[in-house]
Amino acid sequence: MVNRVNSSNGSLALKVVGVVCILSFFVDFAILLMGFSPSDQQSQIGFTTGVVDRGIVPMVGLGMILAAYWIDGFGQDGDHSGLNLKMPSLILSSILGLMFLLIFPLHLNNVRQASTQRVNAISQQAEQAENQLSSQLNQFLNQLNNEQGQAQLEQLRSRAKAQFTQLLSNEERYKEALENPQLPAQQKELLKKFKENPAELDKFVAQQTDPEQVAQQRINNIRQRKEEEEKRAKDGAWRSGIRIGVSSLLLSIGYIIIGWTGLRSMGTLQGGKRKAPAR
């Protein structure tokens, strides 16, 4: 008698917890729907990601409900009082299985399209930056065709050379620069080279103030950032597609197995077959 009471209490607790898990999922589902926009691709990706991340919760709830009925089966007469949640649970499991099965290709397609759009946007931004830089270079080269432009360039080179010369001529500041841990090693090597051979300083200043070389260096930086951003966009899309896609597929398989196996065991999927009467 005591075992039957304990079994009944345990079964009831499992059913209550299972129902709460399922209802909490649908509450989250409704909240996600509030910000969902069918025409917005990012909204679709966020919605499917949120649903899949919470997809295990109703599975745990369904497992608890079915386990409760399995416990009820150990009773002598079984517990058939109250609302029977077994059939609705199996139907819900089948529906969720189909839903997550549809999410799998939908999410992969949305992520692929979003990645393509992001890569195209990065390419367009890089192209615009290069065109703007080329336009500025042409304007600057045109200014160098007159004496005023040449004078400005020579003045710029003189100031740059004077700054290095003052540093190199002051032994105390020179040693402090070499011992400075925040100064990159490449710049320290340049200072040593300038100290040993002053002609290298003139060559370096000429290169750093050459408009074409400066523009080409900036273009190389733009292209490098473009490649890095494209790689991050593709890697992010790949990780999202794999994580959410595989999780959605696994959830779909689990729900379908639970739902269809249970419905078949109850005879719901027998297709209405009847045993032929014996003659």
XYZ file of C-alpha atoms in Angstrom:
279
model
C 0.000 0.000 0.000
C 2.855 2.356 0.966
C 4.726 1.513 -2.235
C 1.613 2.298 -4.289
C 1.235 5.691 -2.566
C 4.924 6.516 -3.087
C 4.657 5.443 -6.708
C 1.611 7.622 -7.213
C 3.292 10.644 -5.614
C 6.433 10.151 -7.696
C 4.386 9.834 -10.853
C 2.473 13.012 -10.080
C 5.692 14.911 -9.388
C 7.166 13.825 -12.725
C 4.033 14.894 -14.581
C 3.999 18.304 -12.909
C 7.678 18.948 -13.627
C 7.234 17.708 -17.196
C 4.294 20.015 -17.842
C 6.193 22.968 -16.360
C 9.180 22.272 -18.646
C 6.946 22.162 -21.706
C 5.039 25.309 -20.740
C 8.288 27.200 -20.037
C 9.470 26.340 -23.539
C 6.301 27.700 -25.103
C 6.589 30.867 -22.987
C 10.107 31.393 -24.370
C 8.813 30.508 -27.830
C 6.135 33.203 -27.572
C 8.694 35.779 -26.386
C 10.962 34.950 -29.320
C 8.006 35.362 -31.675
C 7.494 38.934 -30.465
C 10.741 40.036 -32.062
C 10.427 37.820 -35.121
C 10.145 39.354 -38.587
C 9.701 36.952 -41.528
C 11.232 39.463 -43.936
C 14.371 40.034 -41.815
C 17.028 37.395 -42.292
C 18.871 38.229 -39.077
C 15.575 37.982 -37.201
C 15.033 34.497 -38.626
C 18.541 33.434 -37.597
C 18.043 34.790 -34.077
C 14.651 33.093 -33.775
C 15.842 29.661 -34.920
C 18.959 29.930 -32.742
C 16.859 30.757 -29.675
C 14.389 27.950 -30.344
C 17.094 25.328 -30.888
C 19.035 26.451 -27.794
C 15.859 25.816 -25.745
C 14.880 22.689 -27.671
C 16.091 20.220 -25.070
C 13.748 21.607 -22.375
C 10.471 20.145 -23.730
C 12.249 16.861 -24.469
C 13.133 16.593 -20.788
C 9.521 17.411 -19.923
C 8.157 14.794 -22.299
C 10.575 12.235 -20.898
C 9.341 12.931 -17.383
C 5.670 12.628 -18.393
C 6.239 9.334 -20.196
C 8.318 8.060 -17.285
C 5.419 8.909 -14.977
C 3.062 6.733 -17.020
C 5.665 3.981 -17.036
C 5.646 4.146 -13.227
C 1.846 4.080 -13.239
C 2.009 0.847 -15.192
C 3.525 -0.919 -12.205
C 0.314 -0.397 -10.216
C -2.065 -3.272 -9.998
C -4.838 -1.443 -11.801
C -2.765 1.400 -13.245
C -3.578 5.030 -12.636
C -6.099 6.136 -15.236
C -7.719 8.915 -13.212
C -7.561 12.526 -14.322
C -6.378 13.938 -17.630
C -4.409 11.509 -19.748
C -1.314 13.342 -20.989
C 0.343 10.430 -22.758
C -1.333 10.764 -26.149
C -1.001 14.608 -26.303
C 2.640 14.276 -25.275
C 3.388 11.843 -28.092
C 1.587 14.033 -30.631
C 3.462 17.104 -29.377
C 6.746 15.221 -29.647
C 6.014 14.355 -33.277
C 5.105 17.966 -34.072
C 8.279 19.270 -32.446
C 10.285 16.690 -34.368
C 8.889 17.958 -37.670
C 9.463 21.577 -36.604
C 13.136 21.031 -35.783
C 13.532 19.032 -38.984
C 12.330 22.074 -40.960
C 14.570 24.420 -38.948
C 17.667 22.453 -39.992
C 17.766 23.421 -43.725
C 16.133 26.810 -43.082
C 18.830 27.905 -40.661
C 21.675 26.666 -42.864
C 20.268 28.565 -45.842
C 19.777 31.777 -43.843
C 23.280 31.597 -42.402
C 24.769 30.982 -45.847
C 22.918 33.945 -47.353
C 23.784 36.213 -44.409
C 27.452 35.243 -44.724
C 27.414 35.990 -48.447
C 25.807 39.381 -47.862
C 28.321 40.220 -45.130
C 31.274 39.258 -47.333
C 29.878 41.346 -50.211
C 29.430 44.324 -47.885
C 33.021 43.994 -46.666
C 34.270 43.859 -50.262
C 32.274 46.955 -51.200
C 33.573 48.898 -48.201
C 37.156 47.926 -49.009
C 36.680 48.900 -52.658
C 35.247 52.281 -51.661
C 38.167 52.879 -49.295
C 40.672 52.035 -52.049
C 38.929 54.311 -54.552
C 38.873 57.153 -52.035
C 42.559 56.648 -51.289
C 43.418 56.579 -54.992
C 41.491 59.802 -55.511
C 43.354 61.482 -52.651
C 46.667 60.267 -54.081
C 45.893 61.724 -57.501
C 44.969 65.047 -55.942
C 48.176 65.091 -53.923
C 50.308 64.179 -56.949
C 48.706 67.013 -58.891
C 49.638 69.408 -56.097
C 53.253 68.241 -56.287
C 53.465 69.465 -59.873
C 53.802 73.062 -58.615
C 56.496 74.649 -56.494
C 54.261 75.085 -53.471
C 53.507 71.379 -53.312
C 57.176 70.454 -53.657
C 58.059 72.889 -50.888
C 55.484 71.362 -48.557
C 56.830 67.880 -49.225
C 60.430 68.954 -48.600
C 59.344 70.663 -45.399
C 57.637 67.487 -44.238
C 60.766 65.454 -44.945
C 62.955 67.955 -43.136
C 60.794 67.827 -40.002
C 60.775 64.022 -39.999
C 64.551 63.867 -40.426
C 65.108 66.485 -37.730
C 63.120 64.451 -35.190
C 65.228 61.342 -35.790
C 68.450 63.362 -35.856
C 67.722 64.932 -32.477
C 67.067 61.517 -30.973
C 70.176 59.931 -32.464
C 72.443 62.814 -31.463
C 71.339 62.623 -27.843
C 72.972 59.500 -26.399
C 70.833 59.512 -23.278
C 67.535 59.656 -25.196
C 68.878 57.116 -27.681
C 69.675 54.574 -24.950
C 66.321 55.209 -23.271
C 64.580 54.484 -26.552
C 66.462 51.211 -26.996
C 65.680 50.166 -23.414
C 62.012 51.148 -23.650
C 59.980 47.879 -23.474
C 56.982 49.528 -25.135
C 58.941 50.392 -28.292
C 58.611 47.622 -30.934
C 61.761 45.656 -31.756
C 61.482 46.619 -35.428
C 61.738 50.334 -34.581
C 64.721 49.677 -32.316
C 66.510 47.947 -35.199
C 65.796 50.950 -37.409
C 67.294 53.295 -34.823
C 70.458 51.176 -34.652
C 70.680 51.170 -38.447
C 70.272 54.965 -38.617
C 72.916 55.380 -35.906
C 75.452 53.291 -37.805
C 74.650 54.674 -41.258
C 73.001 58.133 -41.486
C 72.351 57.576 -45.184
C 69.766 54.951 -44.239
C 67.844 57.674 -42.436
C 67.569 59.760 -45.612
C 66.417 56.687 -47.508
C 63.844 55.807 -44.856
C 62.433 59.355 -44.687
C 62.163 59.468 -48.468
C 60.260 56.182 -48.506
C 57.925 57.156 -45.687
C 57.068 60.465 -47.342
C 56.706 59.063 -50.847
C 52.982 59.530 -51.650
C 52.772 56.481 -53.891
C 54.459 54.174 -51.384
C 52.366 55.504 -48.518
C 49.200 55.001 -50.557
C 50.247 51.484 -51.540
C 50.962 50.624 -47.910
C 47.519 51.838 -46.888
C 45.931 49.864 -49.706
C 47.751 46.749 -48.487
C 46.413 47.411 -44.974
C 42.877 47.802 -46.344
C 43.142 44.516 -48.238
C 44.583 42.732 -45.217
C 41.729 43.939 -42.989
C 39.281 42.916 -45.700
C 40.653 39.357 -45.744
C 40.575 39.150 -41.931
C 36.982 40.408 -41.718
C 35.847 38.058 -44.490
C 37.489 35.135 -42.693
C 35.780 36.055 -39.413
C 32.418 36.358 -41.168
C 32.794 32.977 -42.869
C 34.075 31.250 -39.726
C 31.222 32.692 -37.654
C 28.648 31.539 -40.191
C 30.220 28.086 -40.371
C 30.237 27.668 -36.587
C 26.650 28.895 -36.265
C 25.475 26.641 -39.080
C 27.165 23.571 -37.658
C 26.137 24.149 -34.033
C 22.513 25.079 -34.606
C 22.045 22.859 -37.664
C 23.380 19.695 -36.045
C 21.578 20.422 -32.773
C 18.306 20.946 -34.646
C 18.765 17.696 -36.555
C 19.529 15.738 -33.386
C 16.512 17.235 -31.619
C 14.348 16.337 -34.601
C 15.521 12.729 -34.553
C 14.951 12.469 -30.808
C 11.431 13.934 -30.896
C 10.375 11.846 -33.879
C 11.639 8.646 -32.279
C 9.810 9.427 -29.029
C 6.585 10.480 -30.711
C 6.258 7.959 -33.501
C 7.501 5.003 -31.444
C 5.015 5.810 -28.696
C 2.119 6.313 -31.099
C 2.940 3.059 -32.863
C 3.059 1.166 -29.559
C -0.406 2.547 -28.754
C -1.715 1.389 -32.137
C -2.367 4.909 -33.416
C -0.161 4.462 -36.499
C -1.503 1.047 -37.444
C -3.538 2.594 -40.241
C -6.823 1.195 -38.994
C -5.904 -2.414 -39.829
C -8.442 -4.935 -38.635
C -7.968 -8.573 -38.060
C -9.942 -10.689 -40.550
C -12.739 -12.697 -38.895
C -12.205 -16.442 -38.723
C -14.429 -18.540 -40.893
